[in-house]
PDB file of C-alpha atoms in Angstrom:
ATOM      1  CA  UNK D  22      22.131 -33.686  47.782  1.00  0.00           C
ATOM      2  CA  UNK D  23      23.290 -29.795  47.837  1.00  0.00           C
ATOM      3  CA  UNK D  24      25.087 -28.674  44.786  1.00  0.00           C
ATOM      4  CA  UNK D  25      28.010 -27.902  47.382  1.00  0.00           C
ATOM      5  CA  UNK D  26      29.168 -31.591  47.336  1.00  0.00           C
ATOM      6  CA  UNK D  27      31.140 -31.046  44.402  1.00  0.00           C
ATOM      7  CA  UNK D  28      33.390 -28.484  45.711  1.00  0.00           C
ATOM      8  CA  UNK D  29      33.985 -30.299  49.225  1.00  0.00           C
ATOM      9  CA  UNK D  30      34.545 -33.822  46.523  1.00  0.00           C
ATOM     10  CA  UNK D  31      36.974 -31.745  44.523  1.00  0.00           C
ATOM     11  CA  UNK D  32      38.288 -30.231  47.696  1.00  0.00           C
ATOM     12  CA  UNK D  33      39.479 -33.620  49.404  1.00  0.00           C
ATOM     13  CA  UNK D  34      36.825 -32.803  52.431  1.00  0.00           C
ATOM     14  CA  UNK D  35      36.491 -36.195  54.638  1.00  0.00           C
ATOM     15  CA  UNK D  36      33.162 -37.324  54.656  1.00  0.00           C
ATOM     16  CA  UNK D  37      31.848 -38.273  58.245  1.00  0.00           C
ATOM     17  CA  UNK D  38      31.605 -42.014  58.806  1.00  0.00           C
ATOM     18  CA  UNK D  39      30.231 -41.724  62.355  1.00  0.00           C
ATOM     19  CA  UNK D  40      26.859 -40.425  63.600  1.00  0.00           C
ATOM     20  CA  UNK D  41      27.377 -36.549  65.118  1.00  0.00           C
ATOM     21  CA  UNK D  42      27.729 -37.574  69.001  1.00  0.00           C
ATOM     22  CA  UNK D  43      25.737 -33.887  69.023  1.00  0.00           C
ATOM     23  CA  UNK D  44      22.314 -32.965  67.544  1.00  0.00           C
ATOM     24  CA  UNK D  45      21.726 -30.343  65.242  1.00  0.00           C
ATOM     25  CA  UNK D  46      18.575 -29.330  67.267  1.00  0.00           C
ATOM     26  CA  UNK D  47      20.534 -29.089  70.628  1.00  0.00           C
ATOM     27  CA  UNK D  48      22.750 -26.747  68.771  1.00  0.00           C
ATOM     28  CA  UNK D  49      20.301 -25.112  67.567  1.00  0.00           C
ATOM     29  CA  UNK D  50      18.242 -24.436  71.161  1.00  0.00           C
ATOM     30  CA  UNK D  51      21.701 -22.727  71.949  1.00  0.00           C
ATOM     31  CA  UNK D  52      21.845 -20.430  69.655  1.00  0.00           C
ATOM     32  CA  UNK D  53      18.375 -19.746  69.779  1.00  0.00           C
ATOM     33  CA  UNK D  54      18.424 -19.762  65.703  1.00  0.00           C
ATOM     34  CA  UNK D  55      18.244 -22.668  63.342  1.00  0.00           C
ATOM     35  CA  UNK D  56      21.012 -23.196  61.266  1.00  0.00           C
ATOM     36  CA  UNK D  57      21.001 -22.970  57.386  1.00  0.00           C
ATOM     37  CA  UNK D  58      19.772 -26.256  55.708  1.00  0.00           C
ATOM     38  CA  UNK D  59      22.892 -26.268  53.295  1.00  0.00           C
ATOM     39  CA  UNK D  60      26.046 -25.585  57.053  1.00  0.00           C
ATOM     40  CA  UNK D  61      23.659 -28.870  58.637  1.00  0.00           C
ATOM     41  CA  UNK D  62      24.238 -30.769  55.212  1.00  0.00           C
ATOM     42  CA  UNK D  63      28.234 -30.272  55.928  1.00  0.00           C
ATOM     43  CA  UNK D  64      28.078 -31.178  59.873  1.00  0.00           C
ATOM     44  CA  UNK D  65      26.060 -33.977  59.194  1.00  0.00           C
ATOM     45  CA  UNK D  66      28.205 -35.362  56.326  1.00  0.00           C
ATOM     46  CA  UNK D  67      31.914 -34.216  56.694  1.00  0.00           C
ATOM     47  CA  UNK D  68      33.925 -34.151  59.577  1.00  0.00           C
ATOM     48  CA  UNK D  69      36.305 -31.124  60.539  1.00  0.00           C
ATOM     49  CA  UNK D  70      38.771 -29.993  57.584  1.00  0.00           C
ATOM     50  CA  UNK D  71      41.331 -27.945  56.206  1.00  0.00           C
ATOM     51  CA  UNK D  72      42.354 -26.924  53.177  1.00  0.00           C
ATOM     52  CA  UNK D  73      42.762 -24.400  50.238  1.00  0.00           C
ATOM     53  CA  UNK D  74      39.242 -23.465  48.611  1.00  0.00           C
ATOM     54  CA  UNK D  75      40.701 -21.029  45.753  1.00  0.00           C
ATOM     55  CA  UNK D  76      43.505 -18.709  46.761  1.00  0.00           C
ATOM     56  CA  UNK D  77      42.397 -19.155  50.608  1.00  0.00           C
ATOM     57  CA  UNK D  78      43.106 -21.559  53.628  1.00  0.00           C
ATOM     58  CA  UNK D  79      40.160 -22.486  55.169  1.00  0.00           C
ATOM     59  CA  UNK D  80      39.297 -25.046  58.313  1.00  0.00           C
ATOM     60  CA  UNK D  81      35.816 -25.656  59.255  1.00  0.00           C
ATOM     61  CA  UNK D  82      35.508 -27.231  62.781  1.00  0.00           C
ATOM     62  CA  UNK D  83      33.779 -30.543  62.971  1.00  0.00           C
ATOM     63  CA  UNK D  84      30.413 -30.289  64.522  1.00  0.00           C
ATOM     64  CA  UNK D  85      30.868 -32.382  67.627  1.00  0.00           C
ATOM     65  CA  UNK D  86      32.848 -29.316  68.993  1.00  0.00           C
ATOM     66  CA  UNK D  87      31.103 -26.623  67.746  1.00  0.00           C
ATOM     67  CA  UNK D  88      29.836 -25.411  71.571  1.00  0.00           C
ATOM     68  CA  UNK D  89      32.610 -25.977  73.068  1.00  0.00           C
ATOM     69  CA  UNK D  90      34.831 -23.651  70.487  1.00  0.00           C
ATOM     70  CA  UNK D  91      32.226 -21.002  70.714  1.00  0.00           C
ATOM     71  CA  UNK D  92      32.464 -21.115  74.256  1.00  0.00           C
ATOM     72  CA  UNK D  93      36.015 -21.178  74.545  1.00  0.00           C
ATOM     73  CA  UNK D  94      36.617 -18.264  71.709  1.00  0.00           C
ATOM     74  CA  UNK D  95      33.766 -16.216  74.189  1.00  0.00           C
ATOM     75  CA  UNK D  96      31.675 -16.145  70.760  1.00  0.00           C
ATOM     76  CA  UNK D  97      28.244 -16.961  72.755  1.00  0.00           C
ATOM     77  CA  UNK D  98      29.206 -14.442  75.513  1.00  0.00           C
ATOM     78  CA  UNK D  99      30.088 -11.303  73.236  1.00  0.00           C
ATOM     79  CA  UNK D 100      27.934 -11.874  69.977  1.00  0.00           C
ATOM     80  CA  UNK D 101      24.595 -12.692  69.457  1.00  0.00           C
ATOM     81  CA  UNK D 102      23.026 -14.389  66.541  1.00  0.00           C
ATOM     82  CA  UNK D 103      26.247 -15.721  65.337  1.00  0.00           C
ATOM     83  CA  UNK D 104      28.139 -19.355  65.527  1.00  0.00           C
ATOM     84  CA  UNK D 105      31.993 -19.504  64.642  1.00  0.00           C
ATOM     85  CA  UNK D 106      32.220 -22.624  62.503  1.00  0.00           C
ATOM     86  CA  UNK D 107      35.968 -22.396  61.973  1.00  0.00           C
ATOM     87  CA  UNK D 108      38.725 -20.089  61.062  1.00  0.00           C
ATOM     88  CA  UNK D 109      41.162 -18.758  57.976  1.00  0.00           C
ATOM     89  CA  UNK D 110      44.513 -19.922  59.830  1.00  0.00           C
ATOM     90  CA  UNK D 111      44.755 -16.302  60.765  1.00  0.00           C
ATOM     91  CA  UNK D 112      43.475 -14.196  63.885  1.00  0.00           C
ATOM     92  CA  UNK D 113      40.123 -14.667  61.995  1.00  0.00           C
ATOM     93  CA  UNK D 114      37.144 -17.157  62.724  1.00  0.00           C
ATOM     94  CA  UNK D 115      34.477 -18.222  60.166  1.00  0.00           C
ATOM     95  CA  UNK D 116      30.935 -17.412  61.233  1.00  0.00           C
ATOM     96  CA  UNK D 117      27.344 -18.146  60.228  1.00  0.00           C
ATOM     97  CA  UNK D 118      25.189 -15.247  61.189  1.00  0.00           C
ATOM     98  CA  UNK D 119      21.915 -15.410  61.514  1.00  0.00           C
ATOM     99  CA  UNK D 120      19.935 -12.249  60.379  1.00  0.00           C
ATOM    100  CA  UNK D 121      15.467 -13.444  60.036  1.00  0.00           C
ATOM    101  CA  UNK D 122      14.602 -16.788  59.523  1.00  0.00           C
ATOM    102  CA  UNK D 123      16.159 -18.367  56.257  1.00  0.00           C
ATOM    103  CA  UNK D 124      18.482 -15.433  55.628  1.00  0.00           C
ATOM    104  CA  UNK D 125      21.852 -15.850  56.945  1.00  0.00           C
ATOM    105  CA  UNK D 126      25.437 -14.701  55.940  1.00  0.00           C
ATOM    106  CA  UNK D 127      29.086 -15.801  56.277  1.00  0.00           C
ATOM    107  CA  UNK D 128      31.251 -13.512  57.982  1.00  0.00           C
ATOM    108  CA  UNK D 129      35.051 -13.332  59.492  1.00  0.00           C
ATOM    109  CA  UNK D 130      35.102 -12.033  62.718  1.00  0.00           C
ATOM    110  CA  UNK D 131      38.494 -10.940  64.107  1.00  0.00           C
ATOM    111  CA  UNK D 132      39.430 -12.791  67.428  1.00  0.00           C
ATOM    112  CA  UNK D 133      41.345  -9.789  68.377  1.00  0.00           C
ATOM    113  CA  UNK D 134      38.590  -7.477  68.299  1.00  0.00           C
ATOM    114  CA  UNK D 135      34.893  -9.217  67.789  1.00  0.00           C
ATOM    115  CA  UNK D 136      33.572  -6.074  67.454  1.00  0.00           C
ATOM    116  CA  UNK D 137      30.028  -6.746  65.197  1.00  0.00           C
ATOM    117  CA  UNK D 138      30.941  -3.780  62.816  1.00  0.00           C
ATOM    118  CA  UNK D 139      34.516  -4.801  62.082  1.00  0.00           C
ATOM    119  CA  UNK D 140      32.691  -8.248  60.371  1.00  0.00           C
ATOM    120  CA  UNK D 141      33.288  -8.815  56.597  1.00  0.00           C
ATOM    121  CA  UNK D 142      30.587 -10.337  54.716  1.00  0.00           C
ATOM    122  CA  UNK D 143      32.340 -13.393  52.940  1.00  0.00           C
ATOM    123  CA  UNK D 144      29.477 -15.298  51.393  1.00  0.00           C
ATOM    124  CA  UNK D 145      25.418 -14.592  51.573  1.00  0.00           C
ATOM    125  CA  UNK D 146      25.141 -17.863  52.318  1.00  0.00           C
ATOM    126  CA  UNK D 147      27.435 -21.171  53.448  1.00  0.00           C
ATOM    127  CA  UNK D 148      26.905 -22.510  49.750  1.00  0.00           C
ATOM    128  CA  UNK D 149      27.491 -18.982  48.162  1.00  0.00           C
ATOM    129  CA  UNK D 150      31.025 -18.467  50.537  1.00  0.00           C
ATOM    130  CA  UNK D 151      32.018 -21.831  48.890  1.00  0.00           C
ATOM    131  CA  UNK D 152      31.522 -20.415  45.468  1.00  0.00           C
ATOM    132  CA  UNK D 153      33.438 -17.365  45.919  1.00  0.00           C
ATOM    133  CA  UNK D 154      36.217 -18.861  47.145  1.00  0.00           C
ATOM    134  CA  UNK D 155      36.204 -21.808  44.625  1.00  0.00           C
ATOM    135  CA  UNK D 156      35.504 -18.823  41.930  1.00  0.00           C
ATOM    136  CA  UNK D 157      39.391 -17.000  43.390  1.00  0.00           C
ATOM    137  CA  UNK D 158      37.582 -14.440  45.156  1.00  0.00           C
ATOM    138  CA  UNK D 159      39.915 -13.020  47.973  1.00  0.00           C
ATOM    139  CA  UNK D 160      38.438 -12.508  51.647  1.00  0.00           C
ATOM    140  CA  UNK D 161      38.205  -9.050  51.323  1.00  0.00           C
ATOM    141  CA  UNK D 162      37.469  -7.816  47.780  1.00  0.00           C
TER     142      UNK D 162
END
């Protein structure tokens, strides 16, 4: 069990009670990355949800759509080594990407513009994005 559970528990976050109708590894021969070990504990255990992590809105897509909102936000077509796992309720999507094997980072990538350098590092890691936010950090200080 990650550490992370307690913030999704104290968050209200739904745990999953079906199987993903998706695998992790087809996702991941997409992407052509593997997926941090602590993002795969949340698909595989919690289905999609919103809510307030700190002082910001958050919604993290459930897993069974994951390709299909990548596709349809033209995240697979326009930016490599990143996956859009949700959003901020904003013109802003949450993304994992991936930078070497085991090293990723959280970023928000405007859907306006998803220009690579206008991405803001939000977390060095799914877990550590979670602790920001549950510590009142702000997106972008």
């Amino acid at each position: 069990m990650f550490e992370i559970e307690r913030i999704f528990t104290n968050c209200n976050f739904i745990k999953r009670t079906d199987k993903l109708r998706i695998s992790v590894n087809a996702v991941e021969q997409n992407l052509n990355f593997s997926l941090p070990a602590d993002y795969i504990f949340f698909a595989e255990n919690y289905i999609e949800n919103e809510n307030f992590v700190g002082n910001e809105y958050i919604k993290l897509w459930d897993f069974n759509e994951i390709l299909k909102l990548n596709t349809e936000y033209e995240i697979n077509e326009n930016l490599k080594n990143i996956i859009a796992i949700g959003g901020n309720g904003s013109s802003e999507l949450i993304a994992i990407e991936f930078i070497k094997p085991e090293e990723y980072r959280i970023v928000l990538v405007s859907t306006i513009d998803l220009d690579k350098a206008n991405h803001i590092e939000i977390g060095n890691s799914f877990t550590d994005f979670f602790y920001r936010l549950e510590n009142g950090k702000d997106w972008f200080n």
